[in-house]
XYZ file of C-alpha atoms in Angstrom:
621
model
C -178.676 -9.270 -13.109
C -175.289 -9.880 -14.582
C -174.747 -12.834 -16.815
C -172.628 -14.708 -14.692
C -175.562 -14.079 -11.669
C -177.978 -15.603 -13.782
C -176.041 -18.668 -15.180
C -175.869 -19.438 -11.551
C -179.496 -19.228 -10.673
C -180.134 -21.432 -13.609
C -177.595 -24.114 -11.761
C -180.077 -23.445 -8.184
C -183.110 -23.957 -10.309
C -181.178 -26.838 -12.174
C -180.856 -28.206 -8.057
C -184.377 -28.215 -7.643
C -185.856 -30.332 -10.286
C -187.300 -34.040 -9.039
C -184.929 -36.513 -10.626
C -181.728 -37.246 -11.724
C -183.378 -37.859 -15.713
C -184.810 -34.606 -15.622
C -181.469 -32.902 -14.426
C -179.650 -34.399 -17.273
C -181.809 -33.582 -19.965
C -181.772 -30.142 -19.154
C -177.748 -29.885 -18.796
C -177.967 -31.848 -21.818
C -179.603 -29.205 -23.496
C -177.733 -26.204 -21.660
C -174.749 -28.191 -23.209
C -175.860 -28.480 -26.943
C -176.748 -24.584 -26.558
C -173.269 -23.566 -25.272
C -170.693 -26.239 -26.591
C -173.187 -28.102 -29.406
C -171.816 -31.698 -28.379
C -174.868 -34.178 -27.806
C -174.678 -35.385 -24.374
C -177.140 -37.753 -24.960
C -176.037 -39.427 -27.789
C -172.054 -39.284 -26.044
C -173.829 -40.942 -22.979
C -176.020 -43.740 -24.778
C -172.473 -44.483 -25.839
C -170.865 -45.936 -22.684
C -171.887 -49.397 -22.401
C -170.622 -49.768 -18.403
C -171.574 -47.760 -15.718
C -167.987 -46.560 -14.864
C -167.715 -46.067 -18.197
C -170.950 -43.474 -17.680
C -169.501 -41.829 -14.698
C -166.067 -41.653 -16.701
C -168.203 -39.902 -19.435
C -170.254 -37.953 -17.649
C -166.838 -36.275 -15.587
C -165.690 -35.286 -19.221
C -168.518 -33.726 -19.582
C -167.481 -31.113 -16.488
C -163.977 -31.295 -17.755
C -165.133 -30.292 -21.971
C -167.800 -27.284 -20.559
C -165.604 -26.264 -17.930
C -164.025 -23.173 -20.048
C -167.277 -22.038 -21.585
C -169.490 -22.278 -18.675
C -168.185 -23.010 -15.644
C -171.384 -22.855 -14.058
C -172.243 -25.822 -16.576
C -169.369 -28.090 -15.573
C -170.514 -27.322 -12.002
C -173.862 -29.541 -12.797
C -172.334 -32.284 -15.114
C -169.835 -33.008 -12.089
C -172.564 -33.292 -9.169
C -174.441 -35.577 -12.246
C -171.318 -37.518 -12.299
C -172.041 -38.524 -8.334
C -173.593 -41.548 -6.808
C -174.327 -42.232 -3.656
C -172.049 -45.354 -3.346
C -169.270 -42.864 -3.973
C -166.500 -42.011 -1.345
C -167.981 -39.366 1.422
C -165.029 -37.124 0.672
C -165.892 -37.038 -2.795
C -169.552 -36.152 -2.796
C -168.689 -33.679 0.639
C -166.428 -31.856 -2.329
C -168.140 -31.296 -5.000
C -171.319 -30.278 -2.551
C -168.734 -27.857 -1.044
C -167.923 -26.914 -4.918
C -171.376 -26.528 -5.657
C -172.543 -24.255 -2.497
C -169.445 -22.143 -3.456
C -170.996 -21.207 -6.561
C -174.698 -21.093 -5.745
C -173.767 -19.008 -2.235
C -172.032 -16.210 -4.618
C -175.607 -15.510 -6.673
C -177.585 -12.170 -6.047
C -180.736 -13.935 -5.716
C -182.406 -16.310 -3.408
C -180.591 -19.795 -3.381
C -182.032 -21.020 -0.510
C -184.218 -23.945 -1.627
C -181.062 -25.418 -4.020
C -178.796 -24.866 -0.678
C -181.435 -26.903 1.220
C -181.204 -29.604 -1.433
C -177.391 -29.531 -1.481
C -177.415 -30.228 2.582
C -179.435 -33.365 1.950
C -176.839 -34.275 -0.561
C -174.352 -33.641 1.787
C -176.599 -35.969 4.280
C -176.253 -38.826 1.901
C -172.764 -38.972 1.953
C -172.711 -39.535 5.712
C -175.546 -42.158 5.375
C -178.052 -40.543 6.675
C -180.597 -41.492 4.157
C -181.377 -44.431 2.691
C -181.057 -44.015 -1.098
C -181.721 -47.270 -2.541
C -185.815 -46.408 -2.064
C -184.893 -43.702 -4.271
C -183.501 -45.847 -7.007
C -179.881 -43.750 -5.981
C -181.232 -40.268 -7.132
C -179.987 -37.657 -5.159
C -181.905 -35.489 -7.143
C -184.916 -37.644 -5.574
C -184.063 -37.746 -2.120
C -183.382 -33.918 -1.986
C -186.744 -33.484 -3.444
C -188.491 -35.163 -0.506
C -186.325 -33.719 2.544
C -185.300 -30.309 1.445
C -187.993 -28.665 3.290
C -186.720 -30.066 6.716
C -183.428 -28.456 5.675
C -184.775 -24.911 5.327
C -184.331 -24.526 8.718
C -181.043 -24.716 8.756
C -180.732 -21.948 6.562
C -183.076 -19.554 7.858
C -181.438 -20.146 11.451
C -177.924 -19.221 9.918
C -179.483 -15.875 9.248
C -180.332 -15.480 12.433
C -177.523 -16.723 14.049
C -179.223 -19.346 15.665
C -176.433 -21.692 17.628
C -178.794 -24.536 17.779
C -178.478 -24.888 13.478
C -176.713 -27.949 13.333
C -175.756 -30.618 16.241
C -173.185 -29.991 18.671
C -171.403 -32.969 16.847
C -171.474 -31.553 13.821
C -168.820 -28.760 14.779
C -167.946 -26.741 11.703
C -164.087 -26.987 12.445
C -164.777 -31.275 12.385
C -166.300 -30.921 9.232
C -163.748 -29.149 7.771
C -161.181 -31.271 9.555
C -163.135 -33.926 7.227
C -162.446 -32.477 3.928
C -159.111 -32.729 1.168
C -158.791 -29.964 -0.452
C -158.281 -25.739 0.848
C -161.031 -24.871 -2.220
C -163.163 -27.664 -0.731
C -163.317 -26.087 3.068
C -163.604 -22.514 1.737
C -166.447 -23.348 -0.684
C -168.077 -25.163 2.507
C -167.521 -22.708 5.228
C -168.517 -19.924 2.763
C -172.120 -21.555 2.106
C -172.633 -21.936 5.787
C -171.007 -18.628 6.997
C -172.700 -16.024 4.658
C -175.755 -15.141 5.839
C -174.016 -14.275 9.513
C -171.063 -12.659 7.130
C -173.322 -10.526 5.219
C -173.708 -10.132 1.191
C -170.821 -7.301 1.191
C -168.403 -9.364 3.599
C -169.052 -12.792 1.649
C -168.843 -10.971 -1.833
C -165.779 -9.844 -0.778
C -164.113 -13.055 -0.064
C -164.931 -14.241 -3.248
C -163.178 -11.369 -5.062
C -160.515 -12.138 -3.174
C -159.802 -15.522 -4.305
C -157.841 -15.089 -7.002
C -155.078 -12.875 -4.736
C -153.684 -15.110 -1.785
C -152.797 -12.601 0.206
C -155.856 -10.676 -0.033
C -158.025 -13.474 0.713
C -156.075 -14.556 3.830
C -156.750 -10.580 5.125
C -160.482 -11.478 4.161
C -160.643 -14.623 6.526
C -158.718 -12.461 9.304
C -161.071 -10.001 9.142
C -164.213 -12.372 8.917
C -162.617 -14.099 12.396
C -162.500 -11.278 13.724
C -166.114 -10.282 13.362
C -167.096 -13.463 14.430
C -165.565 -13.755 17.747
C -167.001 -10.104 18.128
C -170.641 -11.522 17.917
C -169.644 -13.500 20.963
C -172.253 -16.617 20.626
C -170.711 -20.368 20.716
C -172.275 -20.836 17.002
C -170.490 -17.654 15.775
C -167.024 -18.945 17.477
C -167.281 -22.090 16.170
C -167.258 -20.576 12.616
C -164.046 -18.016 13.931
C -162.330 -21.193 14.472
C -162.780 -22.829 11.485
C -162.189 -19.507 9.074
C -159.002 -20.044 11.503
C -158.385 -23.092 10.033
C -157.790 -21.522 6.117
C -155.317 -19.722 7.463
C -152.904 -22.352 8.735
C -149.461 -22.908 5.863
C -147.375 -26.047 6.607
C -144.251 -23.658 5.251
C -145.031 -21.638 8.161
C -145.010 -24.204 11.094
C -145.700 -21.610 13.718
C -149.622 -20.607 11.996
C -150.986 -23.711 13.759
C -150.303 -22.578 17.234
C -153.009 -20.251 17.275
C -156.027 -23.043 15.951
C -154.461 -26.752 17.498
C -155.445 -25.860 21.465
C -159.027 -25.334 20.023
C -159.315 -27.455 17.236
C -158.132 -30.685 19.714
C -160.475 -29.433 22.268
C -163.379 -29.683 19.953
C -162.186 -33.009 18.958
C -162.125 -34.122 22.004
C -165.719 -33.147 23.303
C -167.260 -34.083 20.138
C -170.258 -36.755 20.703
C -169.094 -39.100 17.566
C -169.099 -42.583 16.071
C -166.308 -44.885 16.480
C -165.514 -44.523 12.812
C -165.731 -40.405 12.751
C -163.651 -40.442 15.839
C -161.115 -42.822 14.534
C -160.693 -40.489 11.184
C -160.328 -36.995 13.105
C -158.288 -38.517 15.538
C -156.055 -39.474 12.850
C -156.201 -36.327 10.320
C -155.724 -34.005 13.135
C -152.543 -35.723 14.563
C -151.353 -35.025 10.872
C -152.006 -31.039 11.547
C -150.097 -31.708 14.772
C -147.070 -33.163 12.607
C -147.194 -30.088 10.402
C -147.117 -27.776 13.419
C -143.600 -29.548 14.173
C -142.320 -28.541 10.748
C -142.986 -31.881 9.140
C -143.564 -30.258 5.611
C -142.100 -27.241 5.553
C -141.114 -27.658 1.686
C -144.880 -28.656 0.790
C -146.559 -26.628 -1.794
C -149.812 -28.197 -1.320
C -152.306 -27.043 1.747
C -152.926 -28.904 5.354
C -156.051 -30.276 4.009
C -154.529 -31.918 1.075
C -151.693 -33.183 3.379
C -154.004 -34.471 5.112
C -155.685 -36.419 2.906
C -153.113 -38.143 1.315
C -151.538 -39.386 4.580
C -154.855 -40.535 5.552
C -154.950 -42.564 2.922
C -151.420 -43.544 3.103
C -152.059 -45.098 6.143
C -155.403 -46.868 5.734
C -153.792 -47.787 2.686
C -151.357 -49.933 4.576
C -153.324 -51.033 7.646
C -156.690 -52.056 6.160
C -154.876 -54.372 2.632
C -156.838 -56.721 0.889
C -155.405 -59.838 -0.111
C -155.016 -58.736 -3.741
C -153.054 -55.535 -2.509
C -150.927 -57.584 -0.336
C -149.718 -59.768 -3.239
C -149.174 -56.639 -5.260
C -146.827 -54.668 -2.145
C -145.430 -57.640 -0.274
C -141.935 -57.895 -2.821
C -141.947 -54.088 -2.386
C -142.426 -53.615 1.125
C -139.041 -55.967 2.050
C -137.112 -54.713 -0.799
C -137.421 -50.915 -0.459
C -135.884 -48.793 2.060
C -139.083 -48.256 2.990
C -141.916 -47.414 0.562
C -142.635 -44.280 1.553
C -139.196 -42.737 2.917
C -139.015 -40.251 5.361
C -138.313 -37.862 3.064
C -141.776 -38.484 1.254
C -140.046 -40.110 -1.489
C -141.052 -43.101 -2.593
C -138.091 -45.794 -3.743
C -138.216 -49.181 -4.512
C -135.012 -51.493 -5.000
C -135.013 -53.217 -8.971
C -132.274 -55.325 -8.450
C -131.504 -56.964 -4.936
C -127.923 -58.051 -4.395
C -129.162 -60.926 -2.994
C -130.993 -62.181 -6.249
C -128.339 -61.205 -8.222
C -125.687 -62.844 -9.370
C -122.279 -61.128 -9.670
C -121.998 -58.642 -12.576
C -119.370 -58.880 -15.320
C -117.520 -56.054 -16.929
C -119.910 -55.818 -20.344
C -122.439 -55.093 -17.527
C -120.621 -52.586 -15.782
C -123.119 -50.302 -16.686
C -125.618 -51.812 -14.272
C -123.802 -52.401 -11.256
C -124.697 -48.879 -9.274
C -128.218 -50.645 -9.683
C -127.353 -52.951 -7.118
C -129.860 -52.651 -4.133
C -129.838 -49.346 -4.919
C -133.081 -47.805 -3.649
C -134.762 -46.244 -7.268
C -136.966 -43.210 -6.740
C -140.759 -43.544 -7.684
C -142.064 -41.113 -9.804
C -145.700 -39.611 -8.196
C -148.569 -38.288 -9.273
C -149.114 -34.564 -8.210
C -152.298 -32.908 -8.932
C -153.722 -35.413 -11.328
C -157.058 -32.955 -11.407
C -154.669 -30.768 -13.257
C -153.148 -33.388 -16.125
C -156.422 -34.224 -16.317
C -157.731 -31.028 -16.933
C -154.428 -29.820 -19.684
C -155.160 -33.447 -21.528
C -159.013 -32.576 -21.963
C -157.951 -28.993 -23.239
C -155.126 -30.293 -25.309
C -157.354 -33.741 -26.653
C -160.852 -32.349 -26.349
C -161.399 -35.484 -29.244
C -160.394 -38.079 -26.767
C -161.596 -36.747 -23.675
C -163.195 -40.149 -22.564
C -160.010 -42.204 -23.531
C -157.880 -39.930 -21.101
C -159.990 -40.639 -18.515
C -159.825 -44.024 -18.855
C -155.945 -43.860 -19.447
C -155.759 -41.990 -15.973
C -158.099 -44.362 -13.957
C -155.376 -46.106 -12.403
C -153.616 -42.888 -11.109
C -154.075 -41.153 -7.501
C -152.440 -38.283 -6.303
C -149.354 -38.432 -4.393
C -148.886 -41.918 -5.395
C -146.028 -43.691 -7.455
C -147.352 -43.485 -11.104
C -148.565 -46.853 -12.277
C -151.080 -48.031 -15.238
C -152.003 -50.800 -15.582
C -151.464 -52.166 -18.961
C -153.298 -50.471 -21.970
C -153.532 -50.335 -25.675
C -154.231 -47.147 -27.552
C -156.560 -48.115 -30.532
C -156.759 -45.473 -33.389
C -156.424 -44.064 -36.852
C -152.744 -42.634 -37.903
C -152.413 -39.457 -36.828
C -155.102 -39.684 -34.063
C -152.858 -38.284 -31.105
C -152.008 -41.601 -29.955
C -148.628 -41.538 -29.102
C -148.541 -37.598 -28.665
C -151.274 -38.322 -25.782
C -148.894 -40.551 -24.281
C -145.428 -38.148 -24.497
C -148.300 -35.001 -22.894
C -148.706 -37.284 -20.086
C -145.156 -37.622 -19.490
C -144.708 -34.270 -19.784
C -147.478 -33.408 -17.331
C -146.681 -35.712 -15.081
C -143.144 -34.228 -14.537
C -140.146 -36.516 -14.552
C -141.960 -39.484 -16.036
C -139.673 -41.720 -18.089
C -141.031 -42.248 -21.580
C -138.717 -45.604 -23.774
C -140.640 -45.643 -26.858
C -140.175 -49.253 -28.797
C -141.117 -49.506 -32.556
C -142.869 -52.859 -32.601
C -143.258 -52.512 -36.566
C -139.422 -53.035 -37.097
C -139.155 -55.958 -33.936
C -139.019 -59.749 -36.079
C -138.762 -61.471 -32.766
C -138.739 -61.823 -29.209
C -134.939 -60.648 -28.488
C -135.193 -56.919 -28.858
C -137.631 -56.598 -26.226
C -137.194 -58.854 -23.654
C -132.933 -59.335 -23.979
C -130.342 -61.661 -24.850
C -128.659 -64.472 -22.831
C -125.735 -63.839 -20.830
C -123.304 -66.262 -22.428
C -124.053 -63.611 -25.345
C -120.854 -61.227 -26.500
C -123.367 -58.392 -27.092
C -126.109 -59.598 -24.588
C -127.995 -57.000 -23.384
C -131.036 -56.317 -20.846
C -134.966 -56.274 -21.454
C -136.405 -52.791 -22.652
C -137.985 -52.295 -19.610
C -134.675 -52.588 -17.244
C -133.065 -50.738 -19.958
C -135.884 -47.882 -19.440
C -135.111 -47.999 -16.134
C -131.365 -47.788 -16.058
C -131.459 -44.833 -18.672
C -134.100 -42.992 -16.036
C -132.667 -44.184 -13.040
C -136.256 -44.082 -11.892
C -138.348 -47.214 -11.221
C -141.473 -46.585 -12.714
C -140.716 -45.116 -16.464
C -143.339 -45.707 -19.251
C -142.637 -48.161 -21.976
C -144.502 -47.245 -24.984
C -144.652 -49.868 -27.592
C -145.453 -48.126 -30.884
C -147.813 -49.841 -34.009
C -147.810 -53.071 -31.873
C -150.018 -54.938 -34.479
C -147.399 -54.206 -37.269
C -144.687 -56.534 -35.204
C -143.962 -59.724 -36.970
C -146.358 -62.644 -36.362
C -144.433 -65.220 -37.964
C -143.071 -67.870 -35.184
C -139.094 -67.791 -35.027
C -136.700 -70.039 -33.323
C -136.178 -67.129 -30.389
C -140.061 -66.115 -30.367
C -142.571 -63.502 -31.379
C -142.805 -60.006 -29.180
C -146.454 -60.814 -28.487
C -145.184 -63.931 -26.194
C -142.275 -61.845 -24.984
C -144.508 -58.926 -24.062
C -146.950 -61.187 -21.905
C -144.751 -61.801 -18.487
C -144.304 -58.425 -17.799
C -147.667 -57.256 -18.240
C -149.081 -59.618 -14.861
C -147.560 -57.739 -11.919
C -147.099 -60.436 -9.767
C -144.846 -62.299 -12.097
C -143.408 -58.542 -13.842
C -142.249 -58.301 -9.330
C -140.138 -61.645 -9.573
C -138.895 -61.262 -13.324
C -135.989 -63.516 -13.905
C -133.606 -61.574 -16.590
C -131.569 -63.844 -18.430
C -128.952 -61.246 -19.314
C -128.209 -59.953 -15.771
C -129.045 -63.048 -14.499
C -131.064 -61.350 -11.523
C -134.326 -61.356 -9.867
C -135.706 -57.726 -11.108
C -138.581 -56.232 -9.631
C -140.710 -54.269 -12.756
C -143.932 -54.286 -11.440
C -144.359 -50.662 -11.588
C -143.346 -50.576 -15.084
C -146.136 -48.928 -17.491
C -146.834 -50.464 -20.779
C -148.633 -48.386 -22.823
C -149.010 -49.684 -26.546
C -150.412 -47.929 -29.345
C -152.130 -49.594 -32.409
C -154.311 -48.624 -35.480
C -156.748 -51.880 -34.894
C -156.084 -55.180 -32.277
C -158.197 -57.516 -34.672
C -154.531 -59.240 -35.380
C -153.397 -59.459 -31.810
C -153.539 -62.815 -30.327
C -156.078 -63.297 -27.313
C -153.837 -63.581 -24.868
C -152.088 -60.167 -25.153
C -155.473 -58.687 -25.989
C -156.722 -60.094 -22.629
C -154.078 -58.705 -20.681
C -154.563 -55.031 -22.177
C -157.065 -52.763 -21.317
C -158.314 -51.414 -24.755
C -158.799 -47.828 -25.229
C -160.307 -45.954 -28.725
C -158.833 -42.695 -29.515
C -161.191 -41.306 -31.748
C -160.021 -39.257 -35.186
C -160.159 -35.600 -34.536
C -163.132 -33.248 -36.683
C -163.440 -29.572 -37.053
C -164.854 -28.948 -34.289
C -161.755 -29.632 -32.304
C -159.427 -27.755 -34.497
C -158.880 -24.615 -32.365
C -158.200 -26.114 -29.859
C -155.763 -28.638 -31.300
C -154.186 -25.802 -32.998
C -154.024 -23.773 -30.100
C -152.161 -26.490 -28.734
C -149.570 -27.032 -31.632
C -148.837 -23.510 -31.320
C -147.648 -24.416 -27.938
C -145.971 -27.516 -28.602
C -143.896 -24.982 -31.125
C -143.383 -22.028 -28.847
C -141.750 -24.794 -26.098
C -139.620 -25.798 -29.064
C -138.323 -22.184 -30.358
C -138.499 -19.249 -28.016
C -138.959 -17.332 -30.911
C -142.523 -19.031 -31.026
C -143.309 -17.953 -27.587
C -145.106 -14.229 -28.604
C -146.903 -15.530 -31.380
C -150.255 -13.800 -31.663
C -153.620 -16.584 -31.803
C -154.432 -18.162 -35.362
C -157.030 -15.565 -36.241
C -160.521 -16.704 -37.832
C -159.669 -16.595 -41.611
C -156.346 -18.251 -40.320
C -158.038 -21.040 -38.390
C -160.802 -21.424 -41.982
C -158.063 -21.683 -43.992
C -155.878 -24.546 -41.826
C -159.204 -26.444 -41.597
C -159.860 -26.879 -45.310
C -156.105 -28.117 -45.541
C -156.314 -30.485 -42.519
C -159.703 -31.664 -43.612
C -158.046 -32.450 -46.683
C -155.300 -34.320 -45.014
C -158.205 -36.178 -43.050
C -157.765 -34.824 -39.859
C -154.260 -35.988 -38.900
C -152.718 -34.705 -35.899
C -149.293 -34.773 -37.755
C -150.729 -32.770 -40.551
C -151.981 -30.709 -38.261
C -149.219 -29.544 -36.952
C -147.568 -28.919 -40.528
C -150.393 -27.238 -41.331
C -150.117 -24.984 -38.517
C -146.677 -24.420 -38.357
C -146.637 -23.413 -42.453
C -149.290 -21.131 -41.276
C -147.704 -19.275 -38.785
C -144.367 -19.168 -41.513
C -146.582 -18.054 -43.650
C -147.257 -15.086 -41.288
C -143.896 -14.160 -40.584
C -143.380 -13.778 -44.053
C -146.156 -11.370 -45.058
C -145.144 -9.702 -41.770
C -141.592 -9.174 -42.967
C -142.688 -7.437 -46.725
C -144.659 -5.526 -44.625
């Protein structure tokens, strides 16, 4: 058995233990033994229980290049049953993907993973369970086997007619998500050598698309209603919204089965509505997407519950935004929102001249596209602060306008603090960064402008952020915020200046004395970044979320490094070829950096005097 075979029947036997407790203390272990972090110890740590699910998604996000198998478990550990059905439906799907792919017999930890899967539709009632699914599965996995062993016989009667495997699908976000699903249910009627071969195929689009045609194929050959519901929904992978005309072939069916369906108002509602999406890609709706049906999907489902099911707190927050903008989300799929309405504005002057193409102009919104991914390059790039970036991104969703709410960065000089920040940015592609040095602001002026009877009167930073990015949601990052002045003057401190425009419902009406206009900044991020808060007044520290970036050890030094030698390589191109520090390269920079106590800036001194150092002894040589 290869080693990858048996990390993966580890992970089935891992699925088959009683209780959640027991599940973590072994990954726990399997963890210490492969990375040498203490789980435990990391988990004890997080006093609230977001805060636990926050940590314990790190955990999948820290193991994931070591062990993928590992990061597998710590994610399905991260789950609870109150989660969102889509999100427990993926990483199930993620999970049978994996365990499917074993040379071994999976079937009891497949059996468990359908009574997860059962949970998330509410079939079972957890809270008896004390919301272990590890628990549940334990006392109805046997009823499941059945399922499985009918599969391999190509039983039709395996699941309910209303649980079509085309609806499920239909059901799910993601192209990964449906193929990890559909493979797990598929691959006993596939075969080992046919299933094997679609997951070899993976990596290689094309080749995997000739995979799923011939798997359809087969299917329809068998010539039983269970077998041609699978055809249809190995149809489904193959649909491209940059190729309108793929749809033609799997719509006809794919309504049909819709249609006869037995389902729940709610189920019906949701298909209904994701599957008039696939119709609007067969019309050549997104033609320039880059991103699957299923992810399409998703995010116009959401869209639109979104904005027919808002709270009252929601409505505050979009009601100034929904009458100002062109529309929030244009036809186009850009997202805009008007700063500066000409009718709450007051005529400009010529020292504002600058400002007046800003004039109900409608300001693009920069979104959030794969946040999985910047979320994945910030835990490789900060493996030190892997909890604080998730609690940084917490506030983000894909294909939405990028918004934070307000946060404070809390750590020791040279932490990463404001380098996390500019990564973020850069990740997040287009993102406006205005960075404002607090520790050189004496008063309230600088930040939030000047009147405009001034000669030199000038805007607030964060209209001046957005003029310069001509984008409506840039970051404002307010460096060493405790080292502003405290001392009271005649035109105020920044702390009181900072305060109005980190509430969103007053930042969406802000009055700016210099323009003398009604500006809308409520999706203006403030991100600040201080070595301790102890000397911030209560009132900003109220209004901030506060997140520790812990110093940096030895342990994360290669991969810190590794990402320095990046951060030069994207700054020379001479950089780009550079071999990997080598092991009596990477000893060496970590006696200097522990030396300099672990300071990211150091660090990257360090490194780059390293690599000169190199070049040199290459050149005598």
């Amino acid at each position: 058995m290869s080693d990858v075979d048996a990390r993966i029947m580890l992970l089935a036997g891992w699925l088959c233990l009683p209780t959640w407790r027991a599940a973590f203390r072994m990954a726990s272990d399997r963890t210490r033994q492969v990375v040498g972090f203490d789980a435990v110890g990391e988990l004890e740590a997080a006093v609230t229980i977001l805060d636990r699910i926050h940590t314990l998604s790190g955990f999948a996000q820290r193991v994931r290049v070591a062990d993928p198998v590992l990061s597998c478990a710590w994610k399905l550990l991260a789950l609870r049953p109150t989660d969102d059905q889509s999100v427990i439906h993926a990483a199930v799907a993620g999970a049978i993907g994996v365990v499917v792919s074993a040379d071994g017999d999976t079937r009891e930890a497949r059996a468990r993973l359908r009574v997860w899967d059962d949970v998330a539709r509410g079939k079972h009632d957890t809270a008896a369970y004390g919301d272990d699914f590890f628990a549940v599965a334990d006392m109805y996995w046997r009823g499941e086997t059945r399922f499985i062993v009918a599969a391999a016989e190509g039983d039709n009667n395996m699941r309910p007619a209303t649980e079509h495997p085309a609806l499920t699908l239909l059901t799910l976000d993601r192209w990964d998500d449906a193929f990890g699903w559909l493979h797990g249910t598929s691959e006993a009627i596939l075969g080992a050598q046919r299933s094997q071969a679609m997951l070899d195929a993976l990596r290689d689009r094309l080749a995997v698309q000739t995979e799923i045609q011939e798997a359809v194929e087969y299917l329809y050959e068998i010539g039983t209603p269970r077998t041609g519901a699978l055809a249809l929904a190995w149809s489904m992978l193959t649909v491209d919204p940059e190729r309108p005309h793929t749809f033609w072939h799997v719509l006809p069916q794919l309504q049909f089965a819709v249609d006869r369906a037995d389902l729940d108002a709610d189920t019906g509602a949701d298909l209904r509505q994701r599957i008039r999406i696939w119709w609007r890609a067969a019309e050549a709706e997104w033609t320039g997407s880059e991103v699957s049906i299923f992810r399409i999907a998703d995010v116009e489902t959401r869209a639109d519950n979104e904005f027919s099911r808002i709270d009252t707190e929601t409505a505050e927050q979009l009601e100034p935004h929904i009458s100002t903008a062109a529309t929030l989300f244009a036809d186009i799929g850009l997202p805009t929102l008007v700063v500066m309405p000409a009718d709450k504005a007051t005529k400009l002057n010529n020292l504002q001249s600058a400002y007046k193409d800003l004039v109900d102009a409608p300001l693009p919104l920069v979104t959030v596209r794969n946040l999985a991914g910047i979320r994945a390059e910030l835990h490789a790039e900060f493996p030190h602060a892997v909890t604080a970036v998730d609690l940084m991104l917490r506030d983000l969703r894909d294909q939405r306008p990028f918004r934070l709410k307000p946060v404070c960065l809390v750590g020791s000089p040279g932490a990463g603090k404001s380098r996390l920040v500019r990564r973020l940015a850069d990740l997040a592609r287009g993102l406006y960064v205005y960075r404002f040095d607090a520790s050189s602001s004496t008063d309230a002026v600088g930040f939030s402008g000047s009147a405009k009877s001034w000669s030199n009167t000038e805007p607030s930073v964060p209209f001046r952020a957005i003029a310069q990015s001509k984008t409506a949601n840039p970051v404002v990052l307010i460096d060493e915020i405790e080292k502003s002045s405290g001392h009271r003057h005649a035109s105020g401190r920044l702390h009181d200046a900072l305060l109005p425009y980190l509430d969103r419902e007053t930042a969406a009406r802000h009055r700016c004395q210099s323009l003398d206009a009604e500006l809308d900044l409520s999706f203006v991020s403030f991100i600040a970044t201080a070595n301790s808060v102890e000397k911030l007044p209560a009132p900003l520290r109220d209004r901030l979320r506060i997140i520790k970036v812990p110093t940096p050890t030895l342990q994360h030094m290669p991969a810190l490094a590794a990402s320095v030698m990046r951060d030069l390589a994207a700054e020379d191109e001479a950089r780009a070829g550079d071999e990997p520090l080598a092991g009596d390269e990477l000893a060496v920079i970590g006696k200097a950096w522990a030396q300099a106590k672990f300071s990211m800036r150091a660090l990257q001194k360090i490194v780059g005097a390293t690599l000169e150092a190199r070049d040199q002894h290459a050149m005598r040589h």
